[in-house]
Tab-separated table of C-alpha atoms in Angstrom:
chain	number	residue	atom	x	y	z
I	206	MET	CA	48.856	163.841	135.681
I	207	GLN	CA	47.046	160.753	136.968
I	208	PHE	CA	43.541	159.519	136.177
I	209	LEU	CA	41.510	157.453	138.626
I	210	TYR	CA	38.691	155.229	137.539
I	211	ARG	CA	35.888	154.430	139.825
I	212	ASN	CA	33.237	151.951	139.124
I	213	PHE	CA	29.656	152.505	140.147
I	214	PRO	CA	27.803	149.517	138.683
I	215	GLN	CA	24.046	149.862	138.434
I	216	ALA	CA	22.609	146.417	138.040
I	217	GLU	CA	19.126	147.787	137.609
I	218	LEU	CA	20.197	149.300	134.285
I	219	CYS	CA	22.179	146.282	133.064
I	220	PRO	CA	22.740	142.964	134.730
I	221	HIS	CA	26.436	142.672	133.612
I	222	THR	CA	27.702	145.897	135.215
I	223	GLN	CA	28.798	144.372	138.493
I	224	TYR	CA	30.883	141.711	136.704
I	225	SER	CA	32.426	144.248	134.395
I	226	ALA	CA	33.332	146.586	137.252
I	227	GLU	CA	34.924	143.667	139.136
I	228	ALA	CA	36.872	142.738	136.027
I	229	ALA	CA	38.114	146.272	135.486
I	230	GLU	CA	39.285	146.355	139.147
I	231	THR	CA	41.123	143.075	138.734
I	232	ALA	CA	42.913	144.312	135.625
I	233	ALA	CA	43.901	147.499	137.460
I	234	SER	CA	45.421	145.345	140.156
I	235	GLN	CA	47.731	144.045	137.359
I	236	ALA	CA	48.589	147.643	136.501
I	237	ASN	CA	46.551	147.483	133.307
I	238	SER	CA	43.752	149.940	132.660
I	239	TRP	CA	43.067	148.889	129.055
I	240	LEU	CA	40.209	146.525	130.070
I	241	HIS	CA	38.366	149.556	131.418
I	242	ASP	CA	38.670	151.157	127.919
I	243	LEU	CA	37.481	148.014	126.090
I	244	LEU	CA	34.503	147.709	128.441
I	245	PHE	CA	33.628	151.353	127.851
I	246	LEU	CA	33.806	150.881	124.042
I	247	HIS	CA	31.577	147.792	124.121
I	248	GLN	CA	28.623	149.218	126.030
I	249	PRO	CA	26.131	148.276	127.176
I	250	ALA	CA	28.219	145.988	129.452
I	251	PRO	CA	29.267	142.880	127.635
I	252	GLU	CA	28.436	139.301	128.569
I	253	ASP	CA	30.823	137.554	130.954
I	254	ALA	CA	32.531	135.477	128.247
I	255	TYR	CA	33.551	138.562	126.332
I	256	VAL	CA	35.175	140.116	129.369
I	257	VAL	CA	37.457	137.097	129.685
I	258	GLU	CA	38.313	137.357	125.947
I	259	TYR	CA	39.156	141.081	126.375
I	260	ALA	CA	41.349	140.296	129.331
I	261	ASP	CA	43.226	137.656	127.376
I	262	ALA	CA	43.585	140.062	124.379
I	263	ILE	CA	45.365	142.653	126.483
I	264	ASP	CA	47.745	140.035	127.923
I	265	LEU	CA	46.614	139.928	131.513
I	266	GLU	CA	47.886	137.107	133.673
I	267	MET	CA	44.797	134.914	133.068
I	268	PRO	CA	45.154	132.524	136.112
I	269	GLN	CA	45.380	135.497	138.419
I	270	PHE	CA	42.580	137.330	136.611
I	271	LEU	CA	40.216	134.338	136.749
I	272	GLN	CA	41.005	133.673	140.434
I	273	GLU	CA	40.383	137.241	141.474
């Protein structure tokens, strides 16, 4: 069984949703869906600095993550 995550950021509800959605997609491109779980746990969408900390905590390739 496979699960697909789709992001539908709604900036009118929270200004950080677009950035969080992009970060989750970037993590998924590295075959890692744990960032999506962390972002979901820390709702409302976290500030940008926290997203980078979460990405580092789950061992993403940080240069690639930051570039994307």
